[in-house]
Amino acid sequence: MNSNEQIPSVKTVLLNGKWCFKQADKQQWYDANVPSTVHTDLMHQSLIEDPYYRLNERDVQWIDKKNWSYKKEFNLEKHQLENENIELTFHGLDTYATVVLNATEIGKTDNMFRTWHFDVKEILKEGKNTLEVHFDSPIQRGLAELEANAYPLPAVNDQSEIGEVGENKVSIFTRKAGYHYGWDWGPRLVTSGIWRDVALNFWNKAKINHVLIKQKVNKEKATLTLLPEWSKKLENLHYKVKVNGEEVPVVLSSDQSIEITIEDPQLWWPANLGTPYLYEIEMEAFQENNLIDIFHQKVGVRTINIVQKKDEVGDGKSFYFEVNGRPVFAKGANYIPNDLFLPRVSDSTYQHIIQSALDANMNMLRVWGGGIYEDKRFYDLCDEMGILVWQDFMFACSMYPGNQAFLDNVKEEAIDNVKRLRNHASIALWCGNNEMEMAWAPHNPEAGWGWKEQYTKAQQKEIWENYEKIFHSILPQVVTEFTDEQFYWASSPTGGNQELATYEHSSGDMHYWGVWHGEHPFSDFRKYIGRFMSEYGFQSFPEFKSVQKYTLPEDYDIESEVMASHQRSGIGNLRIKKYMEDHYQVPIDFENFLYVGQLLQAESIYSAIQAHREKMPYCMGSLYWQINDCWPVASWSSMDYYGEWKALQYFAKEANKNTSLIVHDDQGEIEVKIASDIDIPNPTSLHLEIQDFEGNTIWQYSQKVKEIQSNTTELVFTEKVNSIIEDHKMENIVLISTLKVDDQLIDKDLHYFVLQKELYLPEAEVKVDFRKEDEQLIATFNSNHLVKNLFIEVNQDDVKLSDNYFDLLAGETVKVVITSRKGEKIDQHKIKLKHLIQTMRPQQ
């Protein structure tokens, strides 16, 4: 260290690592490794089996009915105790906990989402100290709250029967992740534990608790105002601020805010629209010549607005994100927690999820309100990769109590998390809740999910007033007071101003579940389109190698007890099969059924994304449900619990390109459209060709395309199908559309004229050549005939492929790069190939 450098007075000692734990009413202590949960600690001690394996979930429902205790002994030295201030901080306690230090109770907690601080200066001692955390059963506490509430509240995803508490839905009374109590894609595993870091903080005088960074940005300069929140007020402070390591001039205002200017700033942009540039900001605070504290933050200089402009014709309003003055079509997915047991979600898991979003050409993820306010690492990665975040507060698909203690708890939770996350460049919107407004439908007796009809008029009034206190008062006030004018949206979906979002609504955002829940045909994705499609989806199973990890061979039937347990949507398996019958020949073989099910899901969501982009700029967002899973399950995810990309993730990568071809043959007429997020310059060439499956050209056509402007979709070609195809059979041909700028391929689309089950696919011989390059394996494929949906099945974990489930045209050569996320060598002998003809019965 340079002799002129000073060490700030604030120091932190983590109390993670080795603890011990026990069931509260028993004597035996066991080792624990904090952060953790009771369930994972029991697993590590071989006291329970993995709840994700087969039906083991059912055997561990007793855990959440018990109380649990954790204990740690640690040593402190005299010089540490000489600090003026010593604070014990729990960054996450799940959930009802009593904290005892050296036999002195120092506080109780009742919110999983809050950070808890305790002044422990007078309780600590030199040498050995003992810290205990006693957790009450969240179920027993919830049952007591339910009884005290006079009447139950809606909580449709609370799987209370599986949790062995009958019809008692208790999740809404506890400020804890809703999905722990079950969801239609998740198990019921109600955790307790020290789930985030535990720290002792030592300092003299004062420390910086938080800093709000406000921005004023134009092309010439960015003015950043830093507003520090101190643990106590200090006089005669002065500051040094470095930007990317270089000290910059500081203006200190009378309110103790610190202003700096960045000339000709590099702006932060969403993925694929520019560089998500981040500035390193370091602020040092001095009193006289003594360094008091240091604040670090990576800052993206940008403006984000949500534009709701009234339509010139009709009663609708736009709803889109504008970044740095530029409208952005939001492409992406909804995101849930990566595990029920949150402490075991690793940095590499976060890296893989966010990188996968970027690789699939996404620019937004919606952090859904039944999970958690995510780990800092999640938001850091979104900042770095240019992924905008639609951030829900943690309320979903339920109604909540409104007693003052609950409301105060919610307010403190909101303040904690808004302060923690507000400076991230990626935060684009704060949303009050998921689907509560549409479910209750307060002003429409014909709408809603049938909730309000279960209550008296007086109860209905009370429940809705409680709703308004949280979502129309507390949360928007917190966002207004503690952010730099960030946008608050009361519920998703909503038309805004408490206008109920319907499938016909022309304002706000829409959740469209006509396909799947409503059994609408896939074509209805083009019929029901809102201004911003924040939810829609279709299910599939994981691939076979993933299913093998949580089953035995006797479970290999989608209607087996184990497979049914790993399918939490009661209608799920039958709904998949019904849609499959409409589109594909349904395989009898289990492994083939999983494969075709993934194709079905991929085709469904691909058509939805294209439908939404086709409606630009009327529709300016498409976030499907969902990118990830929290356990091994059949669900709406595009990546399974083990991180394997399903077919949907590859199809989303294609559909989300900056520029996409969209081809239809409605009512006997071919239409070719170009949807683009960016300006397409001249000269651009479109080439169309119809081939049979043996590779013979039946028809072809080329034309130049005029300049396409960003966020628009242009019709560039139309022709009668019969005039092109003539007497050729539709089940044996494909329309190949390619778009190029000079010689660079921008997009390629393959359009078939009949459903997949009606295709007359030829028997094809797939040839593959493998070549190793360092740790990569390059696979080159070609075939003498069309190969539909070639699946490269790599029976090796943590493998990444540049493409998969693709169509291989006759005579075409396709290269696929196969790598290991762990840097291991790829064994080509563990690769199998599958394509659609192998799952189909012979044509008559």
PDB file of C-alpha atoms in Angstrom, residues 623-769:
ATOM      1  CA  LEU A 623     -41.591 -11.431 -22.451  1.00  0.00           C
ATOM      2  CA  TYR A 624     -42.524 -15.097 -22.435  1.00  0.00           C
ATOM      3  CA  TRP A 625     -43.073 -17.161 -19.320  1.00  0.00           C
ATOM      4  CA  GLN A 626     -40.357 -18.258 -18.315  1.00  0.00           C
ATOM      5  CA  ILE A 627     -36.610 -18.578 -18.901  1.00  0.00           C
ATOM      6  CA  ASN A 628     -35.597 -20.838 -15.961  1.00  0.00           C
ATOM      7  CA  ASP A 629     -36.706 -23.435 -13.406  1.00  0.00           C
ATOM      8  CA  CYS A 630     -36.278 -23.757  -9.631  1.00  0.00           C
ATOM      9  CA  TRP A 631     -36.283 -27.588  -9.604  1.00  0.00           C
ATOM     10  CA  PRO A 632     -36.472 -30.414 -12.188  1.00  0.00           C
ATOM     11  CA  VAL A 633     -39.993 -30.203 -13.605  1.00  0.00           C
ATOM     12  CA  ALA A 634     -42.216 -30.006 -16.666  1.00  0.00           C
ATOM     13  CA  SER A 635     -42.857 -26.284 -17.000  1.00  0.00           C
ATOM     14  CA  TRP A 636     -43.010 -23.254 -19.251  1.00  0.00           C
ATOM     15  CA  SER A 637     -39.229 -22.725 -19.014  1.00  0.00           C
ATOM     16  CA  SER A 638     -36.849 -22.452 -21.952  1.00  0.00           C
ATOM     17  CA  MET A 639     -33.938 -23.728 -19.820  1.00  0.00           C
ATOM     18  CA  ASP A 640     -34.330 -26.610 -17.426  1.00  0.00           C
ATOM     19  CA  TYR A 641     -33.201 -26.710 -13.793  1.00  0.00           C
ATOM     20  CA  TYR A 642     -29.813 -28.149 -14.778  1.00  0.00           C
ATOM     21  CA  GLY A 643     -29.152 -25.239 -17.146  1.00  0.00           C
ATOM     22  CA  GLU A 644     -29.782 -27.201 -20.353  1.00  0.00           C
ATOM     23  CA  TRP A 645     -31.249 -25.160 -23.178  1.00  0.00           C
ATOM     24  CA  LYS A 646     -34.562 -26.517 -24.373  1.00  0.00           C
ATOM     25  CA  ALA A 647     -35.550 -26.187 -28.023  1.00  0.00           C
ATOM     26  CA  LEU A 648     -37.392 -22.969 -27.096  1.00  0.00           C
ATOM     27  CA  GLN A 649     -34.205 -21.190 -26.057  1.00  0.00           C
ATOM     28  CA  TYR A 650     -32.689 -21.858 -29.489  1.00  0.00           C
ATOM     29  CA  PHE A 651     -35.893 -20.789 -31.246  1.00  0.00           C
ATOM     30  CA  ALA A 652     -36.040 -17.613 -29.124  1.00  0.00           C
ATOM     31  CA  LYS A 653     -32.487 -16.831 -30.204  1.00  0.00           C
ATOM     32  CA  GLU A 654     -33.707 -16.855 -33.823  1.00  0.00           C
ATOM     33  CA  ALA A 655     -36.960 -15.000 -33.193  1.00  0.00           C
ATOM     34  CA  ASN A 656     -35.226 -12.243 -31.178  1.00  0.00           C
ATOM     35  CA  LYS A 657     -32.642 -11.262 -33.772  1.00  0.00           C
ATOM     36  CA  ASN A 658     -32.481  -7.532 -34.361  1.00  0.00           C
ATOM     37  CA  THR A 659     -33.934  -8.164 -37.810  1.00  0.00           C
ATOM     38  CA  SER A 660     -36.265 -11.067 -38.550  1.00  0.00           C
ATOM     39  CA  LEU A 661     -38.159 -12.389 -41.539  1.00  0.00           C
ATOM     40  CA  ILE A 662     -41.806 -13.228 -40.831  1.00  0.00           C
ATOM     41  CA  VAL A 663     -43.590 -15.416 -43.384  1.00  0.00           C
ATOM     42  CA  HIS A 664     -47.273 -16.389 -43.552  1.00  0.00           C
ATOM     43  CA  ASP A 665     -49.486 -18.085 -46.119  1.00  0.00           C
ATOM     44  CA  ASP A 666     -52.861 -16.917 -44.848  1.00  0.00           C
ATOM     45  CA  GLN A 667     -55.927 -17.431 -47.029  1.00  0.00           C
ATOM     46  CA  GLY A 668     -53.897 -18.740 -49.944  1.00  0.00           C
ATOM     47  CA  GLU A 669     -51.484 -15.824 -50.108  1.00  0.00           C
ATOM     48  CA  ILE A 670     -47.796 -15.745 -49.204  1.00  0.00           C
ATOM     49  CA  GLU A 671     -46.686 -12.689 -47.243  1.00  0.00           C
ATOM     50  CA  VAL A 672     -43.071 -11.932 -46.387  1.00  0.00           C
ATOM     51  CA  LYS A 673     -42.436  -9.224 -43.800  1.00  0.00           C
ATOM     52  CA  ILE A 674     -39.314  -7.796 -42.227  1.00  0.00           C
ATOM     53  CA  ALA A 675     -39.445  -6.854 -38.539  1.00  0.00           C
ATOM     54  CA  SER A 676     -36.487  -4.847 -37.330  1.00  0.00           C
ATOM     55  CA  ASP A 677     -35.341  -3.190 -34.107  1.00  0.00           C
ATOM     56  CA  ILE A 678     -32.712  -1.248 -36.031  1.00  0.00           C
ATOM     57  CA  ASP A 679     -32.486   0.729 -39.258  1.00  0.00           C
ATOM     58  CA  ILE A 680     -31.627  -1.465 -42.242  1.00  0.00           C
ATOM     59  CA  PRO A 681     -29.650   0.452 -44.863  1.00  0.00           C
ATOM     60  CA  ASN A 682     -29.650   0.007 -48.604  1.00  0.00           C
ATOM     61  CA  PRO A 683     -28.736  -2.096 -50.437  1.00  0.00           C
ATOM     62  CA  THR A 684     -30.632  -5.021 -48.898  1.00  0.00           C
ATOM     63  CA  SER A 685     -31.543  -8.082 -50.936  1.00  0.00           C
ATOM     64  CA  LEU A 686     -34.347 -10.579 -50.353  1.00  0.00           C
ATOM     65  CA  HIS A 687     -34.147 -13.994 -51.984  1.00  0.00           C
ATOM     66  CA  LEU A 688     -37.031 -16.466 -51.975  1.00  0.00           C
ATOM     67  CA  GLU A 689     -36.786 -20.080 -53.065  1.00  0.00           C
ATOM     68  CA  ILE A 690     -39.119 -23.047 -52.872  1.00  0.00           C
ATOM     69  CA  GLN A 691     -37.441 -26.448 -52.702  1.00  0.00           C
ATOM     70  CA  ASP A 692     -38.744 -29.935 -52.370  1.00  0.00           C
ATOM     71  CA  PHE A 693     -37.269 -32.045 -49.590  1.00  0.00           C
ATOM     72  CA  GLU A 694     -34.745 -33.592 -51.986  1.00  0.00           C
ATOM     73  CA  GLY A 695     -33.248 -30.157 -52.649  1.00  0.00           C
ATOM     74  CA  ASN A 696     -34.751 -29.497 -56.090  1.00  0.00           C
ATOM     75  CA  THR A 697     -35.611 -25.861 -56.787  1.00  0.00           C
ATOM     76  CA  ILE A 698     -39.252 -25.365 -57.768  1.00  0.00           C
ATOM     77  CA  TRP A 699     -39.368 -21.571 -57.794  1.00  0.00           C
ATOM     78  CA  GLN A 700     -37.152 -18.650 -56.893  1.00  0.00           C
ATOM     79  CA  TYR A 701     -37.303 -14.877 -56.818  1.00  0.00           C
ATOM     80  CA  SER A 702     -35.042 -11.989 -55.769  1.00  0.00           C
ATOM     81  CA  GLN A 703     -35.624  -8.320 -55.110  1.00  0.00           C
ATOM     82  CA  LYS A 704     -34.003  -5.294 -53.533  1.00  0.00           C
ATOM     83  CA  VAL A 705     -35.594  -4.016 -50.348  1.00  0.00           C
ATOM     84  CA  LYS A 706     -35.902  -0.340 -49.553  1.00  0.00           C
ATOM     85  CA  GLU A 707     -34.546   1.011 -46.277  1.00  0.00           C
ATOM     86  CA  ILE A 708     -36.371  -0.361 -43.221  1.00  0.00           C
ATOM     87  CA  GLN A 709     -36.688   1.892 -40.184  1.00  0.00           C
ATOM     88  CA  SER A 710     -36.235   0.691 -36.615  1.00  0.00           C
ATOM     89  CA  ASN A 711     -39.165  -0.639 -34.576  1.00  0.00           C
ATOM     90  CA  THR A 712     -41.282  -1.264 -37.648  1.00  0.00           C
ATOM     91  CA  THR A 713     -42.461  -4.238 -39.646  1.00  0.00           C
ATOM     92  CA  GLU A 714     -42.676  -3.892 -43.425  1.00  0.00           C
ATOM     93  CA  LEU A 715     -44.513  -6.086 -45.921  1.00  0.00           C
ATOM     94  CA  VAL A 716     -41.949  -6.665 -48.689  1.00  0.00           C
ATOM     95  CA  PHE A 717     -43.465  -9.476 -50.771  1.00  0.00           C
ATOM     96  CA  THR A 718     -46.885 -10.933 -51.456  1.00  0.00           C
ATOM     97  CA  GLU A 719     -48.109 -13.501 -53.977  1.00  0.00           C
ATOM     98  CA  LYS A 720     -50.818 -16.143 -54.391  1.00  0.00           C
ATOM     99  CA  VAL A 721     -49.655 -19.551 -53.164  1.00  0.00           C
ATOM    100  CA  ASN A 722     -51.167 -21.435 -56.095  1.00  0.00           C
ATOM    101  CA  SER A 723     -49.419 -19.289 -58.695  1.00  0.00           C
ATOM    102  CA  ILE A 724     -46.055 -20.280 -57.245  1.00  0.00           C
ATOM    103  CA  ILE A 725     -46.559 -23.857 -56.141  1.00  0.00           C
ATOM    104  CA  GLU A 726     -48.750 -24.903 -59.050  1.00  0.00           C
ATOM    105  CA  ASP A 727     -49.265 -28.670 -58.861  1.00  0.00           C
ATOM    106  CA  HIS A 728     -46.550 -29.482 -56.290  1.00  0.00           C
ATOM    107  CA  LYS A 729     -47.629 -31.138 -53.060  1.00  0.00           C
ATOM    108  CA  MET A 730     -47.543 -28.787 -50.098  1.00  0.00           C
ATOM    109  CA  GLU A 731     -46.472 -31.537 -47.697  1.00  0.00           C
ATOM    110  CA  ASN A 732     -43.184 -31.962 -49.559  1.00  0.00           C
ATOM    111  CA  ILE A 733     -41.930 -28.390 -50.059  1.00  0.00           C
ATOM    112  CA  VAL A 734     -40.382 -25.559 -48.071  1.00  0.00           C
ATOM    113  CA  LEU A 735     -40.115 -21.823 -48.758  1.00  0.00           C
ATOM    114  CA  ILE A 736     -36.599 -20.539 -47.978  1.00  0.00           C
ATOM    115  CA  SER A 737     -36.332 -16.792 -47.415  1.00  0.00           C
ATOM    116  CA  THR A 738     -32.972 -15.082 -46.961  1.00  0.00           C
ATOM    117  CA  LEU A 739     -32.176 -11.458 -46.262  1.00  0.00           C
ATOM    118  CA  LYS A 740     -28.709 -10.067 -46.913  1.00  0.00           C
ATOM    119  CA  VAL A 741     -26.903  -6.764 -46.692  1.00  0.00           C
ATOM    120  CA  ASP A 742     -24.177  -7.033 -49.333  1.00  0.00           C
ATOM    121  CA  ASP A 743     -22.967 -10.603 -48.731  1.00  0.00           C
ATOM    122  CA  GLN A 744     -23.768 -10.682 -45.019  1.00  0.00           C
ATOM    123  CA  LEU A 745     -26.679 -12.919 -44.052  1.00  0.00           C
ATOM    124  CA  ILE A 746     -29.086 -11.010 -41.806  1.00  0.00           C
ATOM    125  CA  ASP A 747     -31.783 -13.639 -41.412  1.00  0.00           C
ATOM    126  CA  LYS A 748     -33.057 -16.874 -42.890  1.00  0.00           C
ATOM    127  CA  ASP A 749     -36.532 -18.337 -42.544  1.00  0.00           C
ATOM    128  CA  LEU A 750     -37.927 -21.755 -43.480  1.00  0.00           C
ATOM    129  CA  HIS A 751     -41.675 -21.797 -44.002  1.00  0.00           C
ATOM    130  CA  TYR A 752     -43.725 -24.971 -44.377  1.00  0.00           C
ATOM    131  CA  PHE A 753     -47.209 -24.966 -45.856  1.00  0.00           C
ATOM    132  CA  VAL A 754     -48.720 -27.743 -43.725  1.00  0.00           C
ATOM    133  CA  LEU A 755     -48.621 -28.792 -40.080  1.00  0.00           C
ATOM    134  CA  GLN A 756     -45.682 -30.851 -38.869  1.00  0.00           C
ATOM    135  CA  LYS A 757     -47.794 -34.002 -38.627  1.00  0.00           C
ATOM    136  CA  GLU A 758     -48.748 -33.632 -42.302  1.00  0.00           C
ATOM    137  CA  LEU A 759     -45.210 -33.269 -43.641  1.00  0.00           C
ATOM    138  CA  TYR A 760     -44.054 -36.059 -45.927  1.00  0.00           C
ATOM    139  CA  LEU A 761     -40.515 -36.214 -44.609  1.00  0.00           C
ATOM    140  CA  PRO A 762     -37.978 -38.339 -46.467  1.00  0.00           C
ATOM    141  CA  GLU A 763     -35.680 -40.820 -44.834  1.00  0.00           C
ATOM    142  CA  ALA A 764     -32.472 -38.846 -44.561  1.00  0.00           C
ATOM    143  CA  GLU A 765     -28.882 -39.816 -43.943  1.00  0.00           C
ATOM    144  CA  VAL A 766     -27.222 -37.268 -41.678  1.00  0.00           C
ATOM    145  CA  LYS A 767     -23.478 -37.094 -42.090  1.00  0.00           C
ATOM    146  CA  VAL A 768     -21.389 -35.493 -39.387  1.00  0.00           C
ATOM    147  CA  ASP A 769     -17.706 -34.662 -39.184  1.00  0.00           C
TER     148      ASP A 769
END
